Amino acid sequence: MDVGHTVRIGEDPVEVIKKCADRLYDFHMKDVTEAVPKGKAIEVGRGIIDIPGVLKALLKLKWPYHVALEHEVNATAPMPGVIESFAYMRGVLAALD
């Protein structure tokens, strides 16, 4: 599942995770600026995706696989955005404990 594509086609990613739980083996984490096809990728935590809700849903499943960060922002210097995205997700996970 690519959470960005899921949101851009108008689906709630938390509900899709629940519906597809028994068939979900790969997960691409990202954030987007708008929940429409033209929504652009942005650092995780700066967009409109309910990242805490997504991570809670994966934790509830006891997700046994990895979550791949799909970072498509600033191709010439992606590391600041990658670091920011991981820091945001780590902060959310720490707050959920």
C-alpha angles and dihedrals in degrees: 000000000000105000092202094055090044092056094042091058090053101259127134105240094209091056092045090051089053093046095046099036096119092049099040112111104143129042129190114197120204139130130233137204097230138017091236132089091263092055111128129221116259136171112292109267096027097077138064102269116113094239094172089052092048093050092046090052091051091047091050088056090049085235106218097191134071126271110226118213107224102198114182099164122113101356092195094056110014101153099086089055092044091052092046092049094050091046091053093049092047090051091051092048092048090052091052094058 
